[in-house]
Short mmCIF file of C-alpha atoms in Angstrom, two decimals:
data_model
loop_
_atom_site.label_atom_id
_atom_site.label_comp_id
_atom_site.label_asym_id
_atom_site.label_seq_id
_atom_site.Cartn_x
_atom_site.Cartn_y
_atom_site.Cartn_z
CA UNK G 1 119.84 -4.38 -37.49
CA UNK G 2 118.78 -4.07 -41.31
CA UNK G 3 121.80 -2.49 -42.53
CA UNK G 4 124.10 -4.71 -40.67
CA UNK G 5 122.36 -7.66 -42.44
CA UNK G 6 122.84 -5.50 -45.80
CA UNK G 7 126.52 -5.17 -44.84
CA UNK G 8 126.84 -8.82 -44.56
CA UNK G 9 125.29 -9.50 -47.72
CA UNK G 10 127.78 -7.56 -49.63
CA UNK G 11 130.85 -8.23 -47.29
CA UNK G 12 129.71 -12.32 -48.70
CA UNK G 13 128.59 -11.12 -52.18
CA UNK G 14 132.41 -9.33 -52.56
CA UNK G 15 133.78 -12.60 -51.01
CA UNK G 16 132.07 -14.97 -53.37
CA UNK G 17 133.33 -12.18 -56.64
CA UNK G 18 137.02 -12.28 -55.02
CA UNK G 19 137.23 -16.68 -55.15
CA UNK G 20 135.59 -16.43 -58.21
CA UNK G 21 138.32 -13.96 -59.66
CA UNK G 22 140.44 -16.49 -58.25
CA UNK G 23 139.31 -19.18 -59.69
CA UNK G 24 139.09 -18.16 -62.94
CA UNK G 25 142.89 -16.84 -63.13
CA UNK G 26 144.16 -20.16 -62.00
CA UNK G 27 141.84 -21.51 -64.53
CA UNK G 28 143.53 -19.17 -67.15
CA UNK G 29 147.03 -20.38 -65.74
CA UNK G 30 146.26 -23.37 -66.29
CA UNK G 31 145.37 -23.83 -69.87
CA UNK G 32 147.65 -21.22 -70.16
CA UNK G 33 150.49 -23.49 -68.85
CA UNK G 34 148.54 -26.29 -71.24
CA UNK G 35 148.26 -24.81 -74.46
CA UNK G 36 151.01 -22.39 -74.77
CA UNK G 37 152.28 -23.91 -77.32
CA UNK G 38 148.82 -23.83 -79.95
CA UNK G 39 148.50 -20.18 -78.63
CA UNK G 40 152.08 -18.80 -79.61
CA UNK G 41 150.83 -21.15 -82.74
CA UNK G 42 147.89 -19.01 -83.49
CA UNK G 43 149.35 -16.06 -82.33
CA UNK G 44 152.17 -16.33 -85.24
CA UNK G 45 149.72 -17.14 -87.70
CA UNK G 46 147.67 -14.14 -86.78
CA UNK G 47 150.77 -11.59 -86.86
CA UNK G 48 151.27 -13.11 -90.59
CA UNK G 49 147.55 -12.81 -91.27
CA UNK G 50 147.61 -9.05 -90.11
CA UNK G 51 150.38 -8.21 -91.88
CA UNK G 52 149.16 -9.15 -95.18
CA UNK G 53 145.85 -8.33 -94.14
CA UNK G 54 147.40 -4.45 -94.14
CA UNK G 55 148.82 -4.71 -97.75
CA UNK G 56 145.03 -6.01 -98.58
CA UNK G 57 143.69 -2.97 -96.58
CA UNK G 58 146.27 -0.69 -99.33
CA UNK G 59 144.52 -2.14 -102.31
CA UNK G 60 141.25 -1.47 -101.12
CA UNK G 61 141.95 2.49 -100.61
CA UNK G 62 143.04 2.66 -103.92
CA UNK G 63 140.27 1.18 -105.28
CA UNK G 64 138.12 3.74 -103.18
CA UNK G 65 139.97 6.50 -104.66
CA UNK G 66 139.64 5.35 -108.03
CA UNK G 67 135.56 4.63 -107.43
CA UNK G 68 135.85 8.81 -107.04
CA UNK G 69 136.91 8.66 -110.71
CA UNK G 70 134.80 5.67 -111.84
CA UNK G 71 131.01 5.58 -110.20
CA UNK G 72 130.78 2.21 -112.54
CA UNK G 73 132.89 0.71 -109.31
CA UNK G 74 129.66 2.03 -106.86
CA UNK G 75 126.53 -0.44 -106.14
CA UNK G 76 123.23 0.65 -106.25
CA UNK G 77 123.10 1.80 -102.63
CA UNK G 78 126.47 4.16 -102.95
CA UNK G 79 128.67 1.58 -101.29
CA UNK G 80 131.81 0.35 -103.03
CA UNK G 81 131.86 -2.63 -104.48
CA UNK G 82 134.16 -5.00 -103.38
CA UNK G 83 136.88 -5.94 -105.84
CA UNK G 84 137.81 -8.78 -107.50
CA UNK G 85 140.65 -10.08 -106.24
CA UNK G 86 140.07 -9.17 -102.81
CA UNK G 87 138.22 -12.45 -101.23
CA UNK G 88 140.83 -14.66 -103.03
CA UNK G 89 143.89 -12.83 -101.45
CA UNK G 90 142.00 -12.61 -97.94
CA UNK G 91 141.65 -16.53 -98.88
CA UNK G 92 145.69 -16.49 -99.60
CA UNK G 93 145.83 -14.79 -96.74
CA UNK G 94 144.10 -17.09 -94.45
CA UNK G 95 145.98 -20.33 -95.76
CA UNK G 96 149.34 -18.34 -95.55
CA UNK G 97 148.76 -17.40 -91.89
CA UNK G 98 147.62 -21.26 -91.04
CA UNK G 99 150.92 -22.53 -92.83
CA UNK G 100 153.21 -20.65 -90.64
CA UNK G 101 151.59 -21.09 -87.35
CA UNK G 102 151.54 -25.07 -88.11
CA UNK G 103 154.65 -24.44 -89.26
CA UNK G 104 155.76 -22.47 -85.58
CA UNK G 105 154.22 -25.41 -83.61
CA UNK G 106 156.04 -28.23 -85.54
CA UNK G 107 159.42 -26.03 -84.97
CA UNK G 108 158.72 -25.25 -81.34
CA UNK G 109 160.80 -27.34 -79.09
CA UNK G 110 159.43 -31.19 -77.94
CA UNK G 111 159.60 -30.36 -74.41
CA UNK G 112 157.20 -27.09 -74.49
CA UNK G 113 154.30 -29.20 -74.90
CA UNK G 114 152.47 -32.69 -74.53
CA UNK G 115 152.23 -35.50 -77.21
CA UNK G 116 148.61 -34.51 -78.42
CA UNK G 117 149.25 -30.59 -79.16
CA UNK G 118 150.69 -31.31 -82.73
CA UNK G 119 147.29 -33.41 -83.47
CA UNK G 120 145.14 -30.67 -82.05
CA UNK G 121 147.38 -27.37 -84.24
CA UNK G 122 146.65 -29.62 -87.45
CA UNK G 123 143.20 -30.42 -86.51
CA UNK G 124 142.79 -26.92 -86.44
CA UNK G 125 144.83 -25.93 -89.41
CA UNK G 126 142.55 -28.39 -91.25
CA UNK G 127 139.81 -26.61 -89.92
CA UNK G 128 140.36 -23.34 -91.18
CA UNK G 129 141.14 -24.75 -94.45
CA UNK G 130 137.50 -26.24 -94.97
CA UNK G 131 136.43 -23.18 -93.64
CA UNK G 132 138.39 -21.18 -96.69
CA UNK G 133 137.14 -23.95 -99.11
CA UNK G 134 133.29 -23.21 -97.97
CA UNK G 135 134.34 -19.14 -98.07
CA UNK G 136 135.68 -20.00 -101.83
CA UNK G 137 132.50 -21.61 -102.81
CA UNK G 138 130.53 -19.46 -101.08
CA UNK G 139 132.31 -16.46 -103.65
CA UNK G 140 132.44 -18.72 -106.79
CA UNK G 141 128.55 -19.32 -106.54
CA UNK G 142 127.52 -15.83 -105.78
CA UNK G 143 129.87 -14.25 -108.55
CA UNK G 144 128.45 -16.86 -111.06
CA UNK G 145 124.78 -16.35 -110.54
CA UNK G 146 125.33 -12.59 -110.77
CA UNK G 147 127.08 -13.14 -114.02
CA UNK G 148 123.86 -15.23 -115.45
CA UNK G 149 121.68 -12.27 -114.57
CA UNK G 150 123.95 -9.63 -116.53
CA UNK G 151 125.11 -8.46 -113.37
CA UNK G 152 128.73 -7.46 -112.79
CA UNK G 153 130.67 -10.49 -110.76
CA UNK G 154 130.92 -8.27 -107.40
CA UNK G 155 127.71 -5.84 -108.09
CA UNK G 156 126.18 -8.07 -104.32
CA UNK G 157 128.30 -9.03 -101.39
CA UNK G 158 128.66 -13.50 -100.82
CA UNK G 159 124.81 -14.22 -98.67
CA UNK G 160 125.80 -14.63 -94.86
CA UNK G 161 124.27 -18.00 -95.04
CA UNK G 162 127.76 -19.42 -96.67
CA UNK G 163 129.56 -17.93 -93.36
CA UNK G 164 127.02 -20.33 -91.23
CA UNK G 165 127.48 -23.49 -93.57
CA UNK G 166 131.31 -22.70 -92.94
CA UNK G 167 130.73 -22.36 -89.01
CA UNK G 168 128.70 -25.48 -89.21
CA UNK G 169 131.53 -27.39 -91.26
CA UNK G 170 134.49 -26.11 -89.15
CA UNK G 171 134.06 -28.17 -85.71
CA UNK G 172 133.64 -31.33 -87.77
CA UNK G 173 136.72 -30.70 -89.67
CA UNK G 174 138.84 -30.18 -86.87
CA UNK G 175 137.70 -32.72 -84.80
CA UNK G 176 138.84 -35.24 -88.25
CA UNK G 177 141.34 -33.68 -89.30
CA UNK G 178 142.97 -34.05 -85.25
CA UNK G 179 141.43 -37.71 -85.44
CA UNK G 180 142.98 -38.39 -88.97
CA UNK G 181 146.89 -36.83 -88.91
CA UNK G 182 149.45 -39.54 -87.66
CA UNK G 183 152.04 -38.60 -84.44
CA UNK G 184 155.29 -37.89 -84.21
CA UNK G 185 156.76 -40.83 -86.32
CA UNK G 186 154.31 -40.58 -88.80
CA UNK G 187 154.66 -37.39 -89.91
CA UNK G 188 158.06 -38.10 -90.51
CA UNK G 189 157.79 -40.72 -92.11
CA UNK G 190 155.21 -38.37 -94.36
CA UNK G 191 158.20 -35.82 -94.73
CA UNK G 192 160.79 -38.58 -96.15
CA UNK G 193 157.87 -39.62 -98.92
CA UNK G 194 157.84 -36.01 -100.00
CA UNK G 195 161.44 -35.09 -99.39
CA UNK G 196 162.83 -38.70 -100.62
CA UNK G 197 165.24 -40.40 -99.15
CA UNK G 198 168.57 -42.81 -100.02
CA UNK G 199 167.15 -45.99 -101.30
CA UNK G 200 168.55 -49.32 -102.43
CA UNK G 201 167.08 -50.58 -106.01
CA UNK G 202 166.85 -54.18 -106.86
CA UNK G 203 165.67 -55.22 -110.89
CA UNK G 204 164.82 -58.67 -111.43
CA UNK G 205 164.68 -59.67 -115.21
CA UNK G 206 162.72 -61.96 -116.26
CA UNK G 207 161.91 -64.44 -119.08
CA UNK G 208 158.97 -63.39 -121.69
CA UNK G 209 155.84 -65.51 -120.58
CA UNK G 210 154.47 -67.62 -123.62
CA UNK G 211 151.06 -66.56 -122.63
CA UNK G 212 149.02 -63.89 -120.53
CA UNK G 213 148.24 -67.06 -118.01
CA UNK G 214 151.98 -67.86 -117.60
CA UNK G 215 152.53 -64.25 -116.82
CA UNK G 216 150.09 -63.72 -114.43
CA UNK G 217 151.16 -67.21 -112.34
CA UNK G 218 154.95 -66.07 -112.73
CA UNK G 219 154.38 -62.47 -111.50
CA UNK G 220 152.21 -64.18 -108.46
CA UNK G 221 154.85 -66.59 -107.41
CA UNK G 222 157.80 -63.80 -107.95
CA UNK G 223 156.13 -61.50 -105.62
CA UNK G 224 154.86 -63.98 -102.65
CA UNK G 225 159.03 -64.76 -103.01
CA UNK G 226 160.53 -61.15 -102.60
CA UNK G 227 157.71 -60.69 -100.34
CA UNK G 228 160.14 -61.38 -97.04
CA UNK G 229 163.04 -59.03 -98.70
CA UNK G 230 160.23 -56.17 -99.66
CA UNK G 231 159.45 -56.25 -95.43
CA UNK G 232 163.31 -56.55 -94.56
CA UNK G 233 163.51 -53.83 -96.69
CA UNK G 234 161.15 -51.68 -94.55
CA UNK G 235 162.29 -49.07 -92.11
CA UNK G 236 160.71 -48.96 -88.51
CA UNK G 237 160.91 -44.71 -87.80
CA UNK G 238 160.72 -44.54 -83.70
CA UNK G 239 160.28 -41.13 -82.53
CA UNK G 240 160.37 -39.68 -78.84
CA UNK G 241 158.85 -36.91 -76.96
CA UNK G 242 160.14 -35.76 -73.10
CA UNK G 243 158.55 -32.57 -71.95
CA UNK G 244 156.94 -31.35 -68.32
CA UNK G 245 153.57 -34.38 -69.16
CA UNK G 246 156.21 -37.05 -69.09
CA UNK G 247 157.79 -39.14 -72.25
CA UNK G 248 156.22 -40.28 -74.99
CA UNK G 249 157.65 -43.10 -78.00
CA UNK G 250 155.92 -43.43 -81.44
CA UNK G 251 156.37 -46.06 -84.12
CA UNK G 252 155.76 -45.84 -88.05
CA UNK G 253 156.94 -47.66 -91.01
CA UNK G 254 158.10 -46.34 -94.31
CA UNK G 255 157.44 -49.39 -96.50
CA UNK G 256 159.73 -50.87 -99.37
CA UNK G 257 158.32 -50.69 -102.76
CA UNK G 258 157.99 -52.89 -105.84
CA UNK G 259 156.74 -51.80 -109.71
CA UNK G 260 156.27 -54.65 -111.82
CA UNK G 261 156.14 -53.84 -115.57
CA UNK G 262 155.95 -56.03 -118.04
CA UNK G 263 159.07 -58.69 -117.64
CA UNK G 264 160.99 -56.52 -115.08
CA UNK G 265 160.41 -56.40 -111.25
CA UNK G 266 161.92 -52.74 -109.87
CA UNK G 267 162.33 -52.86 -106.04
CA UNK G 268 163.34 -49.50 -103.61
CA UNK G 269 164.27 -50.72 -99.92
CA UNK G 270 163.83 -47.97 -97.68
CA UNK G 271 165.93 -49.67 -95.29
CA UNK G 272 169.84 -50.16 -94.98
CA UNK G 273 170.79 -53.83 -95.10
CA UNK G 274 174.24 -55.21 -95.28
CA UNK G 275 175.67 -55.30 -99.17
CA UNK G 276 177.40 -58.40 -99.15
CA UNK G 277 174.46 -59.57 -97.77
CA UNK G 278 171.93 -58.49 -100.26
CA UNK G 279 174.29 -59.03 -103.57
CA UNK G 280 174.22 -62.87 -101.65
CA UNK G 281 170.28 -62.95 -101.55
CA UNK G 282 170.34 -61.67 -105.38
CA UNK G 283 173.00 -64.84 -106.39
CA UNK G 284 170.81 -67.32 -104.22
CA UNK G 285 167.38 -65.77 -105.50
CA UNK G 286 169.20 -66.22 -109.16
CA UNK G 287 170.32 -69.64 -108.69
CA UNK G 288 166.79 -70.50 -107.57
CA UNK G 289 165.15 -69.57 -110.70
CA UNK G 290 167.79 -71.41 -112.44
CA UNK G 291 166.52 -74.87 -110.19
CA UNK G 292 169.79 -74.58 -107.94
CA UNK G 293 168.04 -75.98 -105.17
CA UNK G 294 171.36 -75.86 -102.72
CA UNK G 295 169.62 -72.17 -102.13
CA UNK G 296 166.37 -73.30 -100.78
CA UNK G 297 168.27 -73.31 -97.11
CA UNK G 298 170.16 -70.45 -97.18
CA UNK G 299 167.15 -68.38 -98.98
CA UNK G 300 164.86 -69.63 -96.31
CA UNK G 301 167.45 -68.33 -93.54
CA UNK G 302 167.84 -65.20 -94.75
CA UNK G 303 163.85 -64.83 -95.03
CA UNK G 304 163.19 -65.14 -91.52
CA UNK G 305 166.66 -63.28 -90.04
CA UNK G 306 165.80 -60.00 -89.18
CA UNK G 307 167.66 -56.65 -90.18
CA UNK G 308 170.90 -56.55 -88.42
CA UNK G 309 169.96 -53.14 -87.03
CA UNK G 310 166.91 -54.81 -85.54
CA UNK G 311 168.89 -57.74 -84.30
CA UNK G 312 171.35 -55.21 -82.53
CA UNK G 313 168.46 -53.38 -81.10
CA UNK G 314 167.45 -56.81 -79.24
CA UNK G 315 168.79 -58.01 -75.56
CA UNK G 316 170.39 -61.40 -74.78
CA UNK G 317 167.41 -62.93 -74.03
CA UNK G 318 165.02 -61.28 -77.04
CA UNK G 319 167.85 -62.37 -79.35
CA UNK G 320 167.65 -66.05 -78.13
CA UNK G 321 164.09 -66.15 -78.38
CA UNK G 322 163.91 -64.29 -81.89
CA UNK G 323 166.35 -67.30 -82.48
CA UNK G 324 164.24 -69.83 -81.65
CA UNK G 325 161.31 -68.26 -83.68
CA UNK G 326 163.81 -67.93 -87.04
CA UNK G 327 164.51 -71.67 -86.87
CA UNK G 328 160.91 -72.66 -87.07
CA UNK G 329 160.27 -69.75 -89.75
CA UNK G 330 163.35 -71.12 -91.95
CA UNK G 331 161.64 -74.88 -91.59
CA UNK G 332 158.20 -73.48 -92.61
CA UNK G 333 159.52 -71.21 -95.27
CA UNK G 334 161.53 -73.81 -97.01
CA UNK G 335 158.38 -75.73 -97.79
CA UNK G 336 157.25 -73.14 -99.21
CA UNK G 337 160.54 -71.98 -101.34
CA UNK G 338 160.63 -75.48 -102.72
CA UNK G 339 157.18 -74.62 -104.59
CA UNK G 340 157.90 -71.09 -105.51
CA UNK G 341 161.27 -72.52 -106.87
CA UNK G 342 159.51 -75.05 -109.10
CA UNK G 343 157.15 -72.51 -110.62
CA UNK G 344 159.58 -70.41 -111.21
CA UNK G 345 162.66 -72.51 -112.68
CA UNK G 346 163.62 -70.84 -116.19
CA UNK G 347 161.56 -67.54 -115.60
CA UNK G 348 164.16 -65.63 -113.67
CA UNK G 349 167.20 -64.38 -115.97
CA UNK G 350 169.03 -61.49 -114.24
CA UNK G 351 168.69 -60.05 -110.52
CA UNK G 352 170.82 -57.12 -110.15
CA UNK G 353 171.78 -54.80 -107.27
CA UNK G 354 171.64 -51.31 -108.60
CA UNK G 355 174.17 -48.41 -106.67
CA UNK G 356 172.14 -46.67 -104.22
CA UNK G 357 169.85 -43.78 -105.07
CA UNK G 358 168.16 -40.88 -104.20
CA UNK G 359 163.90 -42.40 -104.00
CA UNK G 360 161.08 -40.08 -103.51
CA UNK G 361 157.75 -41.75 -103.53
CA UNK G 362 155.43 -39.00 -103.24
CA UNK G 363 154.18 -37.79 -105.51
CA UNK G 364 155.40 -40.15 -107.84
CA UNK G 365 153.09 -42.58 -109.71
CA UNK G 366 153.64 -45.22 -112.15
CA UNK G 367 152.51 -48.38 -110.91
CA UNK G 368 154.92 -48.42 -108.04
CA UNK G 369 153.00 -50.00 -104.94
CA UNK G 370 154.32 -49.72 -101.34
CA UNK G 371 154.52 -53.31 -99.52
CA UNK G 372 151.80 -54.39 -97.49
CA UNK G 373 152.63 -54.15 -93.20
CA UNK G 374 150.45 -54.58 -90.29
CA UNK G 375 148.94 -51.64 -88.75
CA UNK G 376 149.51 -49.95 -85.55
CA UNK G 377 151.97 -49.49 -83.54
CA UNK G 378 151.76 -52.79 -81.23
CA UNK G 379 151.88 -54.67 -84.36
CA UNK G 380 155.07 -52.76 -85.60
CA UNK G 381 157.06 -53.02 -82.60
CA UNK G 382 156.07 -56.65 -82.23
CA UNK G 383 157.60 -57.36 -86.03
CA UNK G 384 161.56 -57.72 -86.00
CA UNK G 385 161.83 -57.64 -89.71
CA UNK G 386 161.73 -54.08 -89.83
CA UNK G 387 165.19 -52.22 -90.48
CA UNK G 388 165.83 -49.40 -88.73
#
């Protein structure tokens, strides 16, 4: 009677093991099936990091065979010291392998994985480069503190205690670093600030102020007045993601920008608007400086009319509506043109349309200032301005 009892035990013990085993391999399916695309990710970056990791693993066996020549190489305990250069290239290394495997998961294709994956790779690529900035510290302290005892720079291994400040620093950083990097649209519209892209210039000339007063209320007034044409010349970047978790749209703006030196206003549209179109708006924003008032309407029109691209992007009934809304913009605008126009009679001498030009914002400096636009992507989508 015992040992069938006993029997039954293990005939339920083996069960329990077997749905277990189960369990856990659809489990591993699973996120298998959900993060393929951050493990073929890592699993590029780690091929890269092994392969340099071997030429790394060269230079250290010849330096071991040239401690059998020089015991100065030795520490005190027999061991060999480790050289130099060897912590910065594992460093190299590490950021080399975490470029390409970001680098393999922005390349893979959209439909391979969901919306968030991209967020989570550079969360973790971020990651591992706090973790290499803690490691670098980590070296540059120890080597310096042997130096101020006489010591030679690698005569003592880096104190485990930096590898558990970098462990404690590493969750953080991903976690902001997947918090903190835009989606889809705006890393492109990161990659066309690097990369540059075909931009429209505009150069207003304007009159010497008498005094630093003048200036100052000139430069005010001429900015709140290109401050319609600086958002028309905006471009809305819409991205799109389909894969097996369903479709996902994006929305980011890659903002005009002004530089205002002295007595000359430089403008770069990042958006395409019509030419005869914006060689008009220079003539009528001319002709207001001079006190042509017979611009006021037309100015104030053309102020609240969104791009043409936008307006094409619109249905029947959006367009009727957007209409309606540029009618009682162009009433509230001119009231406020009228103003701008009498401040600014005499000060405007020359606005001229330059030929189009290759613009690269990033990392270029020099006073240039991006326009201002709302913020998120409700806000964009809700603001018709925008070119496309």
């Amino acid at each position: 009677m015992g040992g069938s009892n006993e029997r039954k035990q293990q005939r339920g013990h083996a069960a329990l093991l077997v749905l277990g085993g189960v369990l856990m391999a659809a489990l591993g399916v699973l996120l298998l099936w959900l993060w393929l695309p951050l493990l073929i990710a890592v699993a590029a970056g780690g091929l890269v990091f092994v392969l340099l990791s071997q030429a790394g693993r060269i230079g250290w066996m010849l330096e071991g065979r040239r401690a059998q020549r020089d015991p100065g190489l030795l520490m005190e305990d027999g061991r060999l010291r480790t050289p130099v250069w060897l912590p910065f290239y594992a460093m190299l290394a590490a950021l080399l392998a975490t470029a390409c495997g970001w680098m393999v998961l922005f390349l893979l294709p959209e439909r391979l994985h969901p919306a968030e994956m991209l967020q989570m790779g550079t969360g973790l690529a971020g990651a591992i480069v706090v973790l290499v900035a803690v490691w670098l510290l980590g070296q540059l302290s120890t080597g310096w503190s042997l130096l101020r005892q006489g010591e030679a720079w690698n005569a003592r291994r880096m104190s485990p205690e930096w590898w558990i400040w970098a462990a404690i620093a590493f969750v953080p950083a991903a976690l902001a670093m997947g918090l903190m990097v835009p989606d889809r649209a705006g890393l492109q519209v990161w990659g066309l600030q690097w990369r540059g892209y075909d931009s429209q210039p505009i150069r207003i000339q304007l009159t010497p102020a008498r005094n630093p007063e003048q200036a100052r209320l000139r430069d005010a007034a001429l900015l709140e007045l290109v401050q319609p044409l600086l958002v028309q010349g905006s471009r809305r970047i819409r991205a799109s993601m389909r894969s097996r978790h369903g479709t996902s749209h994006w929305s980011a703006a890659l903002p005009a920008r002004y530089r205002l030196q002295g007595d000359v206003l430089d403008i770069q549209l990042a958006g395409r608007l019509e030419p005869e179109g914006l060689q008009r708006y220079a003539r009528q924003l001319q002709q207001l400086g001079a006190g042509d008032h017979s611009a006021l309407r037309w100015l104030a029109a053309a102020q609240c009319l969104p791009a043409p691209s936008a307006m094409a992007a619109l249905s029947a009934a959006a367009r009727r509506a957007q209409w309606a809304q540029v009618q009682a913009c162009a009433q509230q605008r001119s009231q406020a043109l009228q103003a701008l126009g009498a401040q600014l009679q005499g000060q405007i001498e020359q606005v001229e349309v330059l030929p189009l030009a290759h613009y690269r914002p990033w990392p270029r400096r020099g006073g240039w200032q991006a326009v201002a636009l709302p913020s998120g992507q409700e806000a964009l989508d809700a603001l018709p301005l925008l070119a496309h």
